[in-house]
Coordinates of C-alpha atoms in Angstrom, one line a residue:
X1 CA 2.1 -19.1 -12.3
X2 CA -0.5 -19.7 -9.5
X3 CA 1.8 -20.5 -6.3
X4 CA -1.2 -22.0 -4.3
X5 CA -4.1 -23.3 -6.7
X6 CA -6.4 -24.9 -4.1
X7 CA -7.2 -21.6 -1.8
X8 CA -6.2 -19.2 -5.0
X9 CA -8.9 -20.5 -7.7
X10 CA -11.4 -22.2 -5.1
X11 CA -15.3 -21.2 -6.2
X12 CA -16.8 -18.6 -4.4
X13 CA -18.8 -21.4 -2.1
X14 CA -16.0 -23.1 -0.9
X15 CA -14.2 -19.6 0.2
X16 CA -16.9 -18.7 2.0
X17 CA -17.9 -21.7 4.0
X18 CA -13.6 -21.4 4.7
X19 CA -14.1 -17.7 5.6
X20 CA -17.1 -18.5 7.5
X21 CA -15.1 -21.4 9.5
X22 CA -12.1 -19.4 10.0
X23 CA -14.0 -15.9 11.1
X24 CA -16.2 -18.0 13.7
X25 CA -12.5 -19.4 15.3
X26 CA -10.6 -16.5 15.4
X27 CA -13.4 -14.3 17.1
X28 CA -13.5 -17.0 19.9
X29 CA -9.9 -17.4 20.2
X30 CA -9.2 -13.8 20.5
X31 CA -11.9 -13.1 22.8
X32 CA -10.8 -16.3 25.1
X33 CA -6.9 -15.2 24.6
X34 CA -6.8 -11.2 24.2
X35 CA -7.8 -9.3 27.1
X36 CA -8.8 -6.1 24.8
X37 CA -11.5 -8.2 23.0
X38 CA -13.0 -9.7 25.8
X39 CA -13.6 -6.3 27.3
X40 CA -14.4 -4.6 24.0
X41 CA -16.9 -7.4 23.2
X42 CA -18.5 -7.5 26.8
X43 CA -19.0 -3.7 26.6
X44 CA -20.5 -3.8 23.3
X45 CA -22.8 -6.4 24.5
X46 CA -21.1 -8.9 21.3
X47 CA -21.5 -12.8 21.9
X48 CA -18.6 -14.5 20.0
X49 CA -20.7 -17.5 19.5
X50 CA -23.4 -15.5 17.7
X51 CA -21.6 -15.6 14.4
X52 CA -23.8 -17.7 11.6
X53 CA -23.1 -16.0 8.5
X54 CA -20.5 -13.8 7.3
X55 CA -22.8 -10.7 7.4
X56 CA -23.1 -11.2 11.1
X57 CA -19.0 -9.8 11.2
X58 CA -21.0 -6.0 10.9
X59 CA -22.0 -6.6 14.8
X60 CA -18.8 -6.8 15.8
X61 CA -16.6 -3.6 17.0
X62 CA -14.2 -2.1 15.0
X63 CA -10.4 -2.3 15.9
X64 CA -9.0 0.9 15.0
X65 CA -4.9 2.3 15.2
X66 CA -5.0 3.8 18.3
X67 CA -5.7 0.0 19.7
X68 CA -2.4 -0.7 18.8
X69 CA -0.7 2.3 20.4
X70 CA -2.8 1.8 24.0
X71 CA -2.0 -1.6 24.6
X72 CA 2.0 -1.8 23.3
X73 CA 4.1 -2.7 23.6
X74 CA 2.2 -6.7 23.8
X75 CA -1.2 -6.3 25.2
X76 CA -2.7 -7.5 22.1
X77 CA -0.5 -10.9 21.5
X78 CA -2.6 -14.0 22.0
X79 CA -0.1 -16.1 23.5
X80 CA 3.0 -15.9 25.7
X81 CA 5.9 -14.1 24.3
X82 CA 7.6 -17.4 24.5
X83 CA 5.8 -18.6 21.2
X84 CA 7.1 -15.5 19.4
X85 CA 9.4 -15.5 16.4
X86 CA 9.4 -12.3 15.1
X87 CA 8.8 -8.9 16.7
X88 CA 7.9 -5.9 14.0
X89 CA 6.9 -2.3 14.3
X90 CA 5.9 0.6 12.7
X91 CA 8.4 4.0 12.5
X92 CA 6.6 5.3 15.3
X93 CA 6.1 8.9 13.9
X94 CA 3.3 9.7 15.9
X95 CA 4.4 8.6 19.4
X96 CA 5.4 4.9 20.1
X97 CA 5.5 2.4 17.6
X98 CA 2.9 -0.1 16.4
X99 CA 4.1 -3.5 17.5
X100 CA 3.5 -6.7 15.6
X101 CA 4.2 -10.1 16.4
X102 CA 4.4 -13.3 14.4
X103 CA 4.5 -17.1 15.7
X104 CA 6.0 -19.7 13.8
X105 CA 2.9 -20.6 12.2
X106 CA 2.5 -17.0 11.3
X107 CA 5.7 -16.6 9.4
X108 CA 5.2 -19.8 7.3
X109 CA 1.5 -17.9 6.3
X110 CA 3.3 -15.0 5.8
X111 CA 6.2 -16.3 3.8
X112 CA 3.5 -18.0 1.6
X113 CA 0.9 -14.9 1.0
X114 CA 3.8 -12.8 0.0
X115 CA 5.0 -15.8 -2.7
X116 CA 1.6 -15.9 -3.6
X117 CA 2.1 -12.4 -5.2
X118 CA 5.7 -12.4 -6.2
X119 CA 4.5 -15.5 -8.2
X120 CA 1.5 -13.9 -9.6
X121 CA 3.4 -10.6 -10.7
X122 CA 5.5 -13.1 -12.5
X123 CA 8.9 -13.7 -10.2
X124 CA 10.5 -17.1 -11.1
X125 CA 13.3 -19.3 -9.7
X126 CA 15.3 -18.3 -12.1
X127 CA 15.0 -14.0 -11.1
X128 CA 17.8 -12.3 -9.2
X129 CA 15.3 -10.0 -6.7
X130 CA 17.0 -6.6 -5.9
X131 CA 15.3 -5.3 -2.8
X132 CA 15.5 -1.8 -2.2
X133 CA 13.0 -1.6 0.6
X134 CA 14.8 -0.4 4.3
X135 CA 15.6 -3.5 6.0
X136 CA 14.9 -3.8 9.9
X137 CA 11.4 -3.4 11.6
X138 CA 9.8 -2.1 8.6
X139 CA 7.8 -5.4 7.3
X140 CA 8.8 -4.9 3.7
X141 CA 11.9 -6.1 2.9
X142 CA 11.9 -9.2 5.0
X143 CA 7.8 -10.2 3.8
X144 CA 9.2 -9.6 -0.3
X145 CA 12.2 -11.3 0.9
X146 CA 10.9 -14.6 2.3
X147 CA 7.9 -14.5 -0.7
X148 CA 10.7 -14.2 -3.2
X149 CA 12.8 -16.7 -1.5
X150 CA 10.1 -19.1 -1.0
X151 CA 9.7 -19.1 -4.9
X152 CA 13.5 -20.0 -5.6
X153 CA 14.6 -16.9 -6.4
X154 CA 18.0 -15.0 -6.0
X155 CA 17.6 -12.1 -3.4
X156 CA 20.1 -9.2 -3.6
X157 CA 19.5 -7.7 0.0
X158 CA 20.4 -3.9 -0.8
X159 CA 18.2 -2.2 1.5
X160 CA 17.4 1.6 0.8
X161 CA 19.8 4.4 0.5
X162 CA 23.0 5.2 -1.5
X163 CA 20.8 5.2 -4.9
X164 CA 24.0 5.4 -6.8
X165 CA 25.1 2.4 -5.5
X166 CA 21.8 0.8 -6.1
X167 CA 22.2 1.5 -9.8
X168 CA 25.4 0.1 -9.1
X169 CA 24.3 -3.0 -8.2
X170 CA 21.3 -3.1 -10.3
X171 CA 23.8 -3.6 -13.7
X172 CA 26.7 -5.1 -12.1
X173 CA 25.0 -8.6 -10.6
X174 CA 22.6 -8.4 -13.0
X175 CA 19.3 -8.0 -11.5
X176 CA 16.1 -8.9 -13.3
X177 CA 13.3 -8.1 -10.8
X178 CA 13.5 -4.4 -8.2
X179 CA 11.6 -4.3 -5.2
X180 CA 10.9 -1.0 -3.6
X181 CA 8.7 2.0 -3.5
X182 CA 7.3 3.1 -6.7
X183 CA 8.8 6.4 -5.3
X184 CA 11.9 5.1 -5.5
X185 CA 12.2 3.3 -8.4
X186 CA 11.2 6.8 -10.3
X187 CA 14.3 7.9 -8.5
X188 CA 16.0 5.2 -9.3
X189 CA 15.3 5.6 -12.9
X190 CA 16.3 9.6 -12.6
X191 CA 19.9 8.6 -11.3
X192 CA 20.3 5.4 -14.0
X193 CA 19.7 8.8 -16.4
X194 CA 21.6 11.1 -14.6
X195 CA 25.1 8.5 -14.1
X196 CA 25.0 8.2 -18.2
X197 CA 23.7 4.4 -18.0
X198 CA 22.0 2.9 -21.1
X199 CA 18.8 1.0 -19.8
X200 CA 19.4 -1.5 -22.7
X201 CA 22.4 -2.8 -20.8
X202 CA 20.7 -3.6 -17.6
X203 CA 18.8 -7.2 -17.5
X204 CA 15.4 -5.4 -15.9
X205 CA 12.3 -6.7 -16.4
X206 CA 9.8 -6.5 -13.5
X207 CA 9.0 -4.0 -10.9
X208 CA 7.5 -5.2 -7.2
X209 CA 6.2 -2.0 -5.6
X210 CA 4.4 -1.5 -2.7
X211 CA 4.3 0.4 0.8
X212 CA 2.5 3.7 -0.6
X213 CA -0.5 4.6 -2.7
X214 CA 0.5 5.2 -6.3
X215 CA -1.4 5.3 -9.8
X216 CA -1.1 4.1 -13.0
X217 CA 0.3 6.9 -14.5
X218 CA 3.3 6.7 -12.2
X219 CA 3.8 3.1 -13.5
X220 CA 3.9 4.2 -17.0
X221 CA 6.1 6.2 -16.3
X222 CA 8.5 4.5 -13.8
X223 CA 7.5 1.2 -16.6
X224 CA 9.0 4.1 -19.0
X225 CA 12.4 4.8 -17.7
X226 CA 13.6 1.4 -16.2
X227 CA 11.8 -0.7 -19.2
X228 CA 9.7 -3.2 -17.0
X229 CA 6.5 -4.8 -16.3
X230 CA 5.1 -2.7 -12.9
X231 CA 2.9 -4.5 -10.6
X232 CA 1.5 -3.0 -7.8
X233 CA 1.0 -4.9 -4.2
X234 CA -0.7 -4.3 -1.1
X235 CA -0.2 -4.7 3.1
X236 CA -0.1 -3.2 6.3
X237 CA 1.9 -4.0 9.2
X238 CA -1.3 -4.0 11.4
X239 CA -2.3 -6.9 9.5
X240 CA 0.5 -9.0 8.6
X241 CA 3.1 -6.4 6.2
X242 CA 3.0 -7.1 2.1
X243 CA 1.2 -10.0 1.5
X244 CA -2.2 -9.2 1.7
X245 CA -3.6 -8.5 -1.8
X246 CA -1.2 -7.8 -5.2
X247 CA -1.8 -7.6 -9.0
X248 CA -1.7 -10.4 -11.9
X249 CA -0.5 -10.0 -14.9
X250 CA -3.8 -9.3 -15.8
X251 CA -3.2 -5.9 -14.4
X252 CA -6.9 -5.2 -13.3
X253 CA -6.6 -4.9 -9.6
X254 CA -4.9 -6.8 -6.5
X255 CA -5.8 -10.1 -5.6
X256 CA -6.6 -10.7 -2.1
X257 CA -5.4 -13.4 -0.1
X258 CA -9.0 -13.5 1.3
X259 CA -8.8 -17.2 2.6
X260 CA -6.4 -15.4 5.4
X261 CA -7.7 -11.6 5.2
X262 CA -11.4 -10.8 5.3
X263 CA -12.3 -7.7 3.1
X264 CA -15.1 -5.1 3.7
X265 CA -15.4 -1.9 1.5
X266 CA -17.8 0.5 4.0
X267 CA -18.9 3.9 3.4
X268 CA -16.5 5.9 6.2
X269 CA -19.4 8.1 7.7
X270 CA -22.1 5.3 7.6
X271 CA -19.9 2.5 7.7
X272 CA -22.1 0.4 6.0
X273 CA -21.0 -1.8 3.1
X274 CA -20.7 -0.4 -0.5
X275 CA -21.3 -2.0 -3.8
X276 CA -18.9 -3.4 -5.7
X277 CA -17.1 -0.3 -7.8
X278 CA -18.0 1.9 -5.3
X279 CA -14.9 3.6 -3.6
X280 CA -14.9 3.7 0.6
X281 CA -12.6 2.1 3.6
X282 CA -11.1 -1.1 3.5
X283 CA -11.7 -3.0 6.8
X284 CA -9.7 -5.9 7.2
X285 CA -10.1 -9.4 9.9
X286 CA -7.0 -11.5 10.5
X287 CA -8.6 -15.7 10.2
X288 CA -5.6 -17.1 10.3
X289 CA -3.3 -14.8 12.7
X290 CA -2.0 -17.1 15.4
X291 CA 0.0 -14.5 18.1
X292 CA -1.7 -11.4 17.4
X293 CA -5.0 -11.4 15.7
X294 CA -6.2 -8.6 14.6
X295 CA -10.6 -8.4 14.2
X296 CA -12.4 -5.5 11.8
X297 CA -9.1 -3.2 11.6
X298 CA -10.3 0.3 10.1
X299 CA -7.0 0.7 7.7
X300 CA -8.2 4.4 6.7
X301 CA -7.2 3.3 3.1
X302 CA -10.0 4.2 0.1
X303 CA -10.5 1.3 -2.5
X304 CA -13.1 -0.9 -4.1
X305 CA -13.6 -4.3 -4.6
X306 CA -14.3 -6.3 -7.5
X307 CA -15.9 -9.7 -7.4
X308 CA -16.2 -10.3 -11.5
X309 CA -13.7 -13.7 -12.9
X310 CA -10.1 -12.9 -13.2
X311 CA -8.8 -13.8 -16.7
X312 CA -5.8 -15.3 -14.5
X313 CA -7.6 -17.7 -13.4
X314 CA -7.5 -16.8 -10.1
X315 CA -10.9 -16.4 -8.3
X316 CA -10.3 -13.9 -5.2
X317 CA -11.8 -10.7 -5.0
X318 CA -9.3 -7.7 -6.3
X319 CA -9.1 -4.9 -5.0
X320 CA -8.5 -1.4 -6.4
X321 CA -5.6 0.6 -6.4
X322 CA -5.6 2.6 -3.1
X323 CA -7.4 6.2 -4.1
X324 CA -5.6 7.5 -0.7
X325 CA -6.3 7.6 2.8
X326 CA -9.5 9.0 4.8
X327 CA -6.7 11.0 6.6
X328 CA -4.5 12.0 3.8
X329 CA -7.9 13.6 2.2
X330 CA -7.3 17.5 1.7
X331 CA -10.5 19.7 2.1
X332 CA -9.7 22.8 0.3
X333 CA -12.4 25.3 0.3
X334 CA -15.1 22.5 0.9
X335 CA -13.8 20.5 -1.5
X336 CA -12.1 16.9 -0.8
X337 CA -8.7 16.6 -2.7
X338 CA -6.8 13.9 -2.9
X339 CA -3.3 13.6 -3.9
X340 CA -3.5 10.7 -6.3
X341 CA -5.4 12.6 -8.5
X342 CA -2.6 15.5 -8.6
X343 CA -0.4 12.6 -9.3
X344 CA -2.9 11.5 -11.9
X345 CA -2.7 15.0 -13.9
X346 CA 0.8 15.4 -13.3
X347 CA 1.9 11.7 -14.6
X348 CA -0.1 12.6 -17.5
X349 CA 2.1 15.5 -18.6
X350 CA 5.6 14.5 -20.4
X351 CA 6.5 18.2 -19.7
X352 CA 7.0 17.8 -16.3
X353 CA 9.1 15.3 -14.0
X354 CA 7.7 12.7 -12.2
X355 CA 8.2 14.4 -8.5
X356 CA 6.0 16.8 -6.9
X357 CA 5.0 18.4 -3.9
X358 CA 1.8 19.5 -2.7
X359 CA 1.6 22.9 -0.3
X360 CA -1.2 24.0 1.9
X361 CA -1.7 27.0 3.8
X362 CA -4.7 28.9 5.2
X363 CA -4.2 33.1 4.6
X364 CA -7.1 34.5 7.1
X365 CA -10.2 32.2 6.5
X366 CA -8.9 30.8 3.1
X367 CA -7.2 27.4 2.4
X368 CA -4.7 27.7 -0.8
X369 CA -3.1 24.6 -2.7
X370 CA 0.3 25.2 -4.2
X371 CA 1.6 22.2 -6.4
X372 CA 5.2 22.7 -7.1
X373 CA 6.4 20.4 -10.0
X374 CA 9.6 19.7 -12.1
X375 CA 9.7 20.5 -15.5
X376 CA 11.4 17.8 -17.4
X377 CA 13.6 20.5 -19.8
X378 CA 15.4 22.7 -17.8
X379 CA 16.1 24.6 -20.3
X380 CA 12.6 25.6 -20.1
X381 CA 12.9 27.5 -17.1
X382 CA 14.9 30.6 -19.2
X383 CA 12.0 30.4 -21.8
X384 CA 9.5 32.5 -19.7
X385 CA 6.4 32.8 -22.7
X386 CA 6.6 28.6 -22.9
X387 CA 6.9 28.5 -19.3
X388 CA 3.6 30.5 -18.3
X389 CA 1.8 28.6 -21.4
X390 CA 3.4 25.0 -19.3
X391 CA 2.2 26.3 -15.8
X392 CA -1.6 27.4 -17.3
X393 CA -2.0 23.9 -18.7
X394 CA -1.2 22.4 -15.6
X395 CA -3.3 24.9 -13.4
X396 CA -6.4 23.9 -16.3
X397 CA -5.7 20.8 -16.1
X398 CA -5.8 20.6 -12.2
X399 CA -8.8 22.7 -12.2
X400 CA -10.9 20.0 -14.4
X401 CA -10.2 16.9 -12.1
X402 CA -10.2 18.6 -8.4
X403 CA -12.9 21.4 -9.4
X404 CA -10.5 24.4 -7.9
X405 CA -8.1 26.5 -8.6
X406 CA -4.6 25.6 -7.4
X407 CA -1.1 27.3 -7.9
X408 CA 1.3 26.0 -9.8
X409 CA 5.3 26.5 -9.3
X410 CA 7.5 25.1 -11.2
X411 CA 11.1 24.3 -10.9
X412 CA 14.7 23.4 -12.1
X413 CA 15.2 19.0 -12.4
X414 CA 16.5 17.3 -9.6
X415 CA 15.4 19.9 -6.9
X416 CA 12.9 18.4 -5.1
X417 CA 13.5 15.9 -1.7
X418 CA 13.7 12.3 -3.2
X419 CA 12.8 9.7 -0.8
X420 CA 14.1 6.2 -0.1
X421 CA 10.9 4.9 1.9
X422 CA 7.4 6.1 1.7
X423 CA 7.3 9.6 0.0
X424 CA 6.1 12.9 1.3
X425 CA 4.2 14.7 -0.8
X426 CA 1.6 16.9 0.8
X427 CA 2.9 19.7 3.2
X428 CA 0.2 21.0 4.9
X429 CA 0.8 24.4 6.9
X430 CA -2.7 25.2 8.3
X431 CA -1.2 22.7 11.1
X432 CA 1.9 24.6 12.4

C-alpha cells in the first residue's frame, strides 16, 4: 500500500521543482526567524536569496551536533514557544540533551512520514502494533506510534523493559506487528526460546526496526527466530525522529521521504557529493520543518543512495542500510573497522549467538581488537578441540573482511548485557 501516492510516486521533475520550492523557503525563513542562521550565513558571506538550483545548497554552511548542544535549550526554534506542541530530546549522554521541537503543523507531517513507512513495510488497519521502543523523550515510540495509528492500526503501548513480560504480551493479545530495536527483538526472540514458547502459537508476522544501524544478516536471523517479515527504517531526532526514510517490501533500501528531507551523500574529508553506490555521509535539510528547521545537518551516518525505479512503485531515492557512523569507525593498526561488518561475519555463523561485543585496547603503541561472541551450543564450551577449530574460523573469517587479525573469546549463552534501547557493542579502552 502506498499511504501518500501523489508526493510518494511523483516523476523525478516534479520532486525537484517541489524540493527546489521548498529548499528556497525554508533557507529564508530560517535565516529571517533563527538567530543562529542569520549569523552563520552573514559570516560565511551566504545570501539566502542566491538559491537557483538545488546544486546551489553546496554553498550553504553545514549544521553540525554541537549546534544543537550551544544553543539549548530553544535557541534554534523559529517561532515563540507558544506555537509549540511537542518538546523532544535526546538521552543527553554527552552533556545536555538535544532538544527538538514540533508545531502543530509539524506533528501532522510527522505523523504522516512515519505512516508513510508503517504502510510501506506492510502495517494495515487490521495489525495489533506491539511497541517496544522506551516511551518518553526518545522520538521512537511516539513517531511509530502516531504512523501506526494514523493507518488504523491497534497500538499495544508496551514500552521497553521486563522482556518476559513483553513475550507475555506478545502471545496473550495477540500481536501481529513488533516495533523495537533489532537488538531487542533478537532478545526478544532468545527469551520466547528460553520461557519454552512455540513461535507457531504467536500471531507474528512483521518486524518495524529502527533507532540503530543493523545488517541483513541480523534480520535473517531475528526473521529466523520470531518468523516475520523484517524491515528496516530510518530517523534522527535532529531531524524529525523515525520517519525519514524506511524499506518496501521490495527490500532494496529505504525510501526517503525526500519531498520533506533533502538527501546528500558527500565524501566526509572532501565533502563533496558522491555517485550513486558510492558509500559516505548522509547530510540532511528540513523543507518543511515549521518550529525548528534544521539546514545541511552532518548526521555522521555512512550510506548511499540509489536513484534507479523501485519495483514498488514508489519513485524516491533509497537509501542504504547505514554502514555505521564516521565516529563509531575503529582504526585499528591503520586500518578503518567498522562494526557492522563484525556483525556481518558473525550473523553469518549459525555456530555462534546473535550478541557480541567488540573490545579495544592499546598495549604500548599497539591497538588490539577482542571480539567476544556466544556460541549457540553450550555444550560446546566443554568440547575444547571443536571449540579452538569454532574460534579459528571466526578469527579467519574476521581476518578476510577487516584485513587484521582480531581475538576471538568465546562464551557460555545468555552471558552477555542485552539491551532494551540502542545496543552497545564496541568498548573501546584506549579512551580511559
Amino acid at each position: 500500500m502506498i499511504f501518500d501516492k501523489k508526493h510518494e510516486t511523483m516523476s523525478v521533475e516534479e520532486m525537484r521543482a517541489l524540493q527546489l520550492e521548498r529548499l528556497r523557503h525554508i533557507v529564508r525563513y530560517a535565516y529571517d526567524h533563527v538567530p543562529f542562521y542569520k549569523k552563520k550565513y552573514d559570516e560565511a558571506g551566504f545570501d539566502p536569496d542566491s538559491i537557483r538550483t538545488l546544486d546551489d545548497i553546496r554553498r550553504i554552511p553545514f549544521t553540525v551536533k554541537s549546534d544543537l548542544r550551544d544553543n539549548y535549550p530553544y535557541g534554534l526554534i523559529s517561532t515563540e514557544k507558544k506555537n509549540l506542541m511537542r518538546i523532544h530530546a535526546s538521552s543527553g549522554t554527552s552533556g545536555k540533551p538535544t532538544v527538538v521541537c514540533y508545531t502543530k503543523k509539524d506533528m501532522k507531517i510527522w505523523t504522516e512520514c512515519c505512516a508513510r513507512l508503517a504502510a510501506a513495510a506492510g502495517v494495515r488497519k487490521s495489525d495489533i502494533v506491539q511497541i517496544s521502543f522506551g516511551y518518553g523523550l526518545f522520538t521512537g515510540a511516539l513517531g511509530m506510534h502516531q504512523g501506526c495509528e494514523r493507518l488504523g492500526a491497534a497500538i499495544i503501548p508496551a514500552s521497553a523493559g521486563n522482556t518476559e513480560r513483553q513475550v507475555m504480551l506478545l502471545k496473550d493479545l495477540q500481536a501481529t506487528v513488533l516495533v523495537c530495536t533489532p537488538s531487542y527483538a533478537l532478545y526478544i526472540g532468545e527469551m520466547i526460546e528460553k520461557l519454552g514458547y512455540d513461535i507457531k502459537d504467536f500471531k507474528l508476522r512483521l518486524g518495524l526496526f529502527g533507532s540503530e544501524a543493523s545488517t541483513e544478516e541480523m534480520h535473517r536471523e531475528i526473521a529466523r527466530k520470531l518468523n516475520i517479515f523484517t524491515n528496516d527504517n530510518y530517523g534522527l531526532s535532529e531531524i524529525i525522529g523515525p520517519g525519514v526514510s524506511g524499506e518496501c517490501s521490495e527490500k532494496c533500501g529505504m525510501h526517503i521521504n525526500e519531498d520533506h528531507f533533502y538527501p546528500e551523500v558527500l565524501d566526509p574529508e572532501t565533502f563533496e557529493p558522491v555517485p550513486d553506490g558510492t558509500y559516505g555521509e548522509l547530510v540532511l535539510t528540513t523543507l518543511t520543518k515549521e518550529g525548528m528547521p534544521v539546514i545541511r545537518y552532518r548526521t555522521k551516518d555512512i550510506t548511499t543512495l540509489d536513484h534507479t525505479p523501485c519495483k514498488c512503485g514508489r519513485t524516491t531515492v533509497r537509501m542504504a542500510k547505514l554502514r555505521g557512523r564516521t565516529d563509531d569507525m575503529l582504526i585499528i593498526r591503520g586500518v578503518n573497522v567498522f562494526p557492522s561488518q563484525i556483525e556481518g561475519v558473525l550473523m553469518n555463523m549459525p555456530e555462534v549467538g546473535g550478541q557480541y561485543e567488540i573490545v579495544v585496547t592499546r598495549e604500548g603503541y599497539m591497538d588490539k581488537i577482542e571480539v567476544k561472541v556466544e556460541v549457540a551450543d553450550g555444550s560446546l564450551l566443554v568440547d575444547y578441540d571443536n571449540l579452538i577449530k569454532l574460534r579459528e574460523k571466526i578469527r579467519h573469517n574476521l581476518k578476510t573482511v577487516l584485513q587484521l587479525d582480531a581475538q576471538v573469546k568465546l562464551v557460555e549463552p545468555l552471558t552477555l548485557q542485552r539491551f532494551e534501547g540502542k545496543s552497545k557493542r564496541v568498548t573501546d579502552l584506549r579512551k580511559l
